[in-house]
Amino acid sequence: MFDYDAELRFYRERFRAACAVQAGDRVLDVGCGCGQTTRDAASDAVRGSVLGVDVSERMLEYARGRASERVSYLLADAATYDFGGAFDLVISRFGVMFFEDLIGAFGNLRRALRPGGRLALLVWQPRAENEWARVVPEVLGGEFRDESPFALGDQAVTRQILTTAGFEEPTFTAVREPIYYGPDPEAAYENVLRLREPQALLDELGTVAAQRARDALRATLADHETDDGVLFGAAAWLVHTRRN
Ligand SMILES: C[S@@+](CC[C@H](N)C(=O)[O-])C[C@H]1O[C@@H](n2cnc3c(N)ncnc32)[C@H](O)[C@@H]1O
């Protein structure tokens, strides 16, 4: 399985600080994946609790295997599940861009919050600002078709979605930290090929073209090797708002 925690290592503490979880908070972590942010929130909510929700049983299984105190997990679609209205804080690290009906889904997350409850998100800025999302498909001679990771990249669009869904005017803080693909080019190569879209692009190529693309990918990953591992430029927004 692709290791998001490693990929997002430079975002971890920024997001944790932005969430500013209080000791007694009841927190909902949306699209919690393997649960790193869920566990971080629980470490801060020392008298509270954290519920991680995800649609992927596989990721939740991994998360449950690393259970920690005050954490529980739920397999459900966060866009529609009735969470009740008791949460103080809804958080998500790159887990809220995939909803088909963004306004409807954020309306549902608003209903999960008590009046005045907070929403703290980390979402990708547009593809053009994210080297990882431009360079890898370019090198493989194609384009990634899934635009959903960037669905909340435009501030005006996101502001409109959130305010229509019943949140206060959001604030946006830019975070420009690299993403990490591995300690060296060979590990990075294996990791990138675990991602769905690069693999799909290679599958579409004939044998010779696929070999050429693999060689080009290896060369590009070698070009991005630094003392901190293989890094690509990336940019995200920390979005913060409250339930009206
Ligand atoms: C890019 S991953 C981020 C995972 C995790 N937040 C992290 O930072 O490691 C996006 C996650 O959102 C989950 N997801 C997508 N749509 C969802 C939905 N409608 N309800 C709940 N989870 C969803 C996916 O299964 C995936 O685990």
Short mmCIF file of C-alpha atoms and ligand atoms in Angstrom, two decimals:
data_model
loop_
_atom_site.label_atom_id
_atom_site.label_comp_id
_atom_site.label_asym_id
_atom_site.label_seq_id
_atom_site.Cartn_x
_atom_site.Cartn_y
_atom_site.Cartn_z
CA MET A 1 0.00 0.00 0.00
CA PHE A 2 1.24 3.53 -0.80
CA ASP A 3 2.58 5.22 2.34
CA TYR A 4 0.72 8.57 2.61
CA ASP A 5 2.16 9.24 6.05
CA ALA A 6 5.66 9.23 4.57
CA GLU A 7 4.60 11.22 1.51
CA LEU A 8 3.01 13.89 3.72
CA ARG A 9 5.67 13.95 6.43
CA PHE A 10 6.41 17.68 5.93
CA TYR A 11 2.69 18.50 6.30
CA ARG A 12 2.08 16.58 9.51
CA GLU A 13 3.02 19.14 12.16
CA ARG A 14 1.67 22.11 10.20
CA PHE A 15 -1.71 20.42 10.02
CA ARG A 16 -1.64 19.35 13.65
CA ALA A 17 -0.88 22.91 14.76
CA ALA A 18 -3.61 24.32 12.50
CA CYS A 19 -6.20 21.93 13.94
CA ALA A 20 -5.41 23.29 17.42
CA VAL A 21 -7.31 20.44 19.07
CA GLN A 22 -8.33 21.35 22.64
CA ALA A 23 -8.13 18.98 25.58
CA GLY A 24 -11.87 18.28 25.78
CA ASP A 25 -12.66 18.31 22.04
CA ARG A 26 -14.81 15.72 20.31
CA VAL A 27 -13.19 15.50 16.87
CA LEU A 28 -14.31 13.98 13.56
CA ASP A 29 -11.50 13.12 11.11
CA VAL A 30 -12.97 12.85 7.60
CA GLY A 31 -11.31 10.53 5.07
CA CYS A 32 -8.96 9.50 7.89
CA GLY A 33 -7.19 6.83 5.80
CA CYS A 34 -4.63 4.98 7.91
CA GLY A 35 -5.36 7.23 10.88
CA GLN A 36 -2.18 9.24 11.53
CA THR A 37 -4.08 12.52 11.90
CA THR A 38 -6.75 10.72 13.96
CA ARG A 39 -4.10 9.54 16.42
CA ASP A 40 -2.42 12.98 16.49
CA ALA A 41 -5.78 14.60 17.29
CA ALA A 42 -6.39 12.05 20.06
CA SER A 43 -2.98 12.83 21.60
CA ASP A 44 -4.11 16.46 21.91
CA ALA A 45 -7.73 15.72 22.95
CA VAL A 46 -6.61 14.32 26.29
CA ARG A 47 -10.12 14.51 27.80
CA GLY A 48 -11.98 14.19 24.49
CA SER A 49 -12.34 11.65 21.71
CA VAL A 50 -11.74 11.28 17.98
CA LEU A 51 -13.79 9.43 15.38
CA GLY A 52 -12.04 8.61 12.10
CA VAL A 53 -14.35 7.95 9.14
CA ASP A 54 -13.37 6.51 5.78
CA VAL A 55 -14.91 4.59 2.87
CA SER A 56 -11.88 2.31 2.55
CA GLU A 57 -12.11 -0.83 4.68
CA ARG A 58 -8.49 -1.62 3.81
CA MET A 59 -7.19 1.67 5.20
CA LEU A 60 -9.39 1.43 8.28
CA GLU A 61 -8.08 -2.06 8.94
CA TYR A 62 -4.56 -0.64 8.97
CA ALA A 63 -5.69 2.24 11.21
CA ARG A 64 -7.42 -0.13 13.65
CA GLY A 65 -4.22 -2.15 13.88
CA ARG A 66 -2.51 0.92 15.32
CA ALA A 67 -5.32 1.82 17.69
CA SER A 68 -4.64 4.36 20.38
CA GLU A 69 -6.61 5.73 23.29
CA ARG A 70 -9.72 7.84 22.70
CA VAL A 71 -9.87 6.82 19.01
CA SER A 72 -12.61 4.94 17.17
CA TYR A 73 -13.19 4.29 13.49
CA LEU A 74 -16.24 4.08 11.27
CA LEU A 75 -16.64 2.73 7.74
CA ALA A 76 -19.07 5.20 6.15
CA ASP A 77 -19.53 7.78 3.41
CA ALA A 78 -18.88 11.10 5.17
CA ALA A 79 -20.96 12.90 2.55
CA THR A 80 -24.21 11.38 3.75
CA TYR A 81 -23.72 9.58 7.10
CA ASP A 82 -25.72 11.06 9.98
CA PHE A 83 -23.05 11.88 12.59
CA GLY A 84 -25.42 13.67 14.98
CA GLY A 85 -24.53 17.23 15.92
CA ALA A 86 -22.11 16.86 18.80
CA PHE A 87 -18.62 17.38 17.35
CA ASP A 88 -16.55 20.40 18.37
CA LEU A 89 -14.19 20.05 15.44
CA VAL A 90 -14.14 18.42 12.00
CA ILE A 91 -10.67 17.92 10.52
CA SER A 92 -9.40 16.44 7.25
CA ARG A 93 -5.97 16.07 5.70
CA PHE A 94 -6.59 15.73 1.96
CA GLY A 95 -9.78 13.70 2.53
CA VAL A 96 -12.59 16.08 1.51
CA MET A 97 -11.93 16.79 -2.17
CA PHE A 98 -13.46 13.58 -3.51
CA PHE A 99 -17.16 14.16 -2.82
CA GLU A 100 -19.37 14.17 -5.91
CA ASP A 101 -21.69 16.79 -4.41
CA LEU A 102 -19.32 19.07 -2.49
CA ILE A 103 -21.99 21.46 -1.19
CA GLY A 104 -24.21 18.59 -0.04
CA ALA A 105 -21.26 16.84 1.65
CA PHE A 106 -20.09 19.98 3.48
CA GLY A 107 -23.71 20.58 4.51
CA ASN A 108 -23.60 17.13 6.09
CA LEU A 109 -20.30 17.89 7.87
CA ARG A 110 -21.79 21.15 9.12
CA ARG A 111 -24.64 19.17 10.70
CA ALA A 112 -22.04 17.01 12.48
CA LEU A 113 -20.80 20.11 14.35
CA ARG A 114 -22.29 21.84 17.36
CA PRO A 115 -23.12 25.52 16.74
CA GLY A 116 -19.82 27.43 16.51
CA GLY A 117 -17.88 24.18 15.94
CA ARG A 118 -14.74 24.45 13.80
CA LEU A 119 -13.69 22.97 10.45
CA ALA A 120 -9.93 22.62 9.70
CA LEU A 121 -8.86 21.25 6.32
CA LEU A 122 -5.74 20.67 4.32
CA VAL A 123 -6.46 20.62 0.56
CA TRP A 124 -4.23 20.79 -2.50
CA GLN A 125 -3.77 24.05 -4.35
CA PRO A 126 -4.40 23.78 -8.14
CA ARG A 127 -2.44 21.22 -10.15
CA ALA A 128 -0.28 23.99 -11.71
CA GLU A 129 1.16 24.74 -8.23
CA ASN A 130 1.97 21.08 -7.56
CA GLU A 131 5.10 19.85 -9.27
CA TRP A 132 4.38 16.21 -8.27
CA ALA A 133 1.09 16.31 -10.16
CA ARG A 134 2.57 17.90 -13.28
CA VAL A 135 5.97 16.27 -13.66
CA VAL A 136 5.16 12.60 -13.09
CA PRO A 137 2.41 12.39 -15.77
CA GLU A 138 4.53 14.51 -18.13
CA VAL A 139 7.46 12.10 -17.80
CA LEU A 140 5.14 9.15 -18.39
CA GLY A 141 3.92 10.84 -21.56
CA GLY A 142 0.30 11.37 -20.52
CA GLU A 143 -2.07 13.17 -18.20
CA PHE A 144 -3.66 12.20 -14.92
CA ARG A 145 -7.41 12.17 -15.51
CA ASP A 146 -8.57 12.51 -11.96
CA GLU A 147 -8.99 16.20 -11.16
CA SER A 148 -10.71 15.56 -7.82
CA PRO A 149 -7.57 16.07 -5.67
CA PHE A 150 -7.63 19.72 -6.84
CA ALA A 151 -11.39 20.29 -6.49
CA LEU A 152 -10.86 22.72 -3.57
CA GLY A 153 -7.71 24.38 -4.92
CA ASP A 154 -9.42 27.57 -6.03
CA GLN A 155 -10.10 29.84 -3.05
CA ALA A 156 -13.16 31.51 -4.61
CA VAL A 157 -14.76 28.14 -5.43
CA THR A 158 -14.04 26.73 -1.96
CA ARG A 159 -15.30 29.88 -0.24
CA GLN A 160 -18.54 29.62 -2.23
CA ILE A 161 -18.96 25.91 -1.41
CA LEU A 162 -18.36 26.41 2.31
CA THR A 163 -20.52 29.49 2.76
CA THR A 164 -23.36 27.92 0.74
CA ALA A 165 -23.09 24.84 2.95
CA GLY A 166 -23.58 27.04 6.04
CA PHE A 167 -20.06 27.85 7.23
CA GLU A 168 -18.61 31.26 8.06
CA GLU A 169 -16.24 33.00 5.63
CA PRO A 170 -13.15 30.69 5.60
CA THR A 171 -9.51 31.73 5.97
CA PHE A 172 -6.82 30.27 3.69
CA THR A 173 -3.18 29.83 4.69
CA ALA A 174 -0.72 28.69 2.03
CA VAL A 175 1.58 25.80 2.93
CA ARG A 176 4.41 25.06 0.54
CA GLU A 177 6.17 21.92 1.68
CA PRO A 178 7.57 19.19 -0.58
CA ILE A 179 6.13 15.74 -0.81
CA TYR A 180 8.43 12.80 -0.16
CA TYR A 181 8.51 9.75 -2.40
CA GLY A 182 11.28 7.80 -0.68
CA PRO A 183 14.81 7.80 0.73
CA ASP A 184 16.42 7.20 -2.69
CA PRO A 185 15.39 7.06 -6.38
CA GLU A 186 14.84 3.28 -6.42
CA ALA A 187 12.52 3.36 -3.40
CA ALA A 188 10.77 6.40 -4.88
CA TYR A 189 10.30 4.52 -8.18
CA GLU A 190 8.62 1.62 -6.38
CA ASN A 191 6.43 4.04 -4.42
CA VAL A 192 5.30 6.08 -7.42
CA LEU A 193 4.34 2.89 -9.24
CA ARG A 194 2.11 1.96 -6.30
CA LEU A 195 -0.03 5.00 -7.14
CA ARG A 196 -3.10 4.31 -9.27
CA GLU A 197 -2.64 6.95 -11.96
CA PRO A 198 1.04 6.39 -12.94
CA GLN A 199 0.31 2.67 -13.16
CA ALA A 200 -2.75 3.33 -15.37
CA LEU A 201 -0.67 5.48 -17.74
CA LEU A 202 2.00 2.78 -18.08
CA ASP A 203 -0.64 0.11 -18.67
CA GLU A 204 -1.84 2.03 -21.72
CA LEU A 205 1.61 2.01 -23.36
CA GLY A 206 3.12 -0.70 -25.54
CA THR A 207 6.15 -2.61 -24.22
CA VAL A 208 8.83 -0.37 -25.76
CA ALA A 209 7.11 2.91 -24.89
CA ALA A 210 6.44 1.67 -21.34
CA GLN A 211 10.12 0.82 -20.88
CA ARG A 212 11.10 4.27 -22.16
CA ALA A 213 8.62 5.88 -19.78
CA ARG A 214 9.95 3.83 -16.84
CA ASP A 215 13.53 4.89 -17.67
CA ALA A 216 12.42 8.53 -17.91
CA LEU A 217 10.66 8.24 -14.54
CA ARG A 218 13.78 6.75 -12.93
CA ALA A 219 15.91 9.60 -14.34
CA THR A 220 13.47 12.27 -13.08
CA LEU A 221 13.34 10.73 -9.62
CA ALA A 222 17.15 10.72 -9.55
CA ASP A 223 17.08 14.44 -10.47
CA HIS A 224 14.85 15.09 -7.46
CA GLU A 225 17.09 13.33 -4.94
CA THR A 226 18.14 15.58 -2.05
CA ASP A 227 19.77 15.07 1.36
CA ASP A 228 16.21 14.59 2.69
CA GLY A 229 15.23 11.97 0.11
CA VAL A 230 13.37 12.23 -3.20
CA LEU A 231 11.23 15.37 -3.00
CA PHE A 232 8.78 17.13 -5.33
CA GLY A 233 7.35 20.62 -4.99
CA ALA A 234 3.83 20.84 -3.60
CA ALA A 235 1.42 23.48 -2.35
CA ALA A 236 -1.68 23.22 -0.19
CA TRP A 237 -4.20 25.44 1.62
CA LEU A 238 -4.97 25.22 5.28
CA VAL A 239 -8.63 26.15 5.36
CA HIS A 240 -10.28 27.17 8.60
CA THR A 241 -13.87 28.13 9.31
CA ARG A 242 -16.74 27.65 11.76
CA ARG A 243 -20.31 26.47 11.63
CA ASN A 244 -22.68 29.45 11.37
C1 LIG B 1 -5.65 11.16 -0.01
S1 LIG B 1 -6.34 10.09 1.17
C2 LIG B 1 -5.95 10.93 2.69
C3 LIG B 1 -5.99 10.01 3.86
C4 LIG B 1 -5.66 10.63 5.23
N1 LIG B 1 -6.50 11.77 5.53
C5 LIG B 1 -4.21 11.03 5.31
O1 LIG B 1 -3.90 12.22 5.38
O2 LIG B 1 -3.35 10.12 5.31
C6 LIG B 1 -8.09 10.41 0.98
C7 LIG B 1 -8.98 9.53 1.85
O3 LIG B 1 -10.33 9.96 1.75
C8 LIG B 1 -11.16 8.82 1.77
N2 LIG B 1 -12.49 9.19 1.22
C9 LIG B 1 -12.78 9.54 -0.06
N3 LIG B 1 -14.10 9.80 -0.17
C10 LIG B 1 -14.65 9.62 1.06
C11 LIG B 1 -15.98 9.72 1.58
N4 LIG B 1 -16.98 10.08 0.80
N5 LIG B 1 -16.19 9.47 2.89
C12 LIG B 1 -15.15 9.10 3.70
N6 LIG B 1 -13.88 8.98 3.26
C13 LIG B 1 -13.62 9.23 1.96
C14 LIG B 1 -10.37 7.80 0.94
O4 LIG B 1 -10.80 6.47 1.14
C15 LIG B 1 -8.95 8.05 1.43
O5 LIG B 1 -8.64 7.26 2.55
#
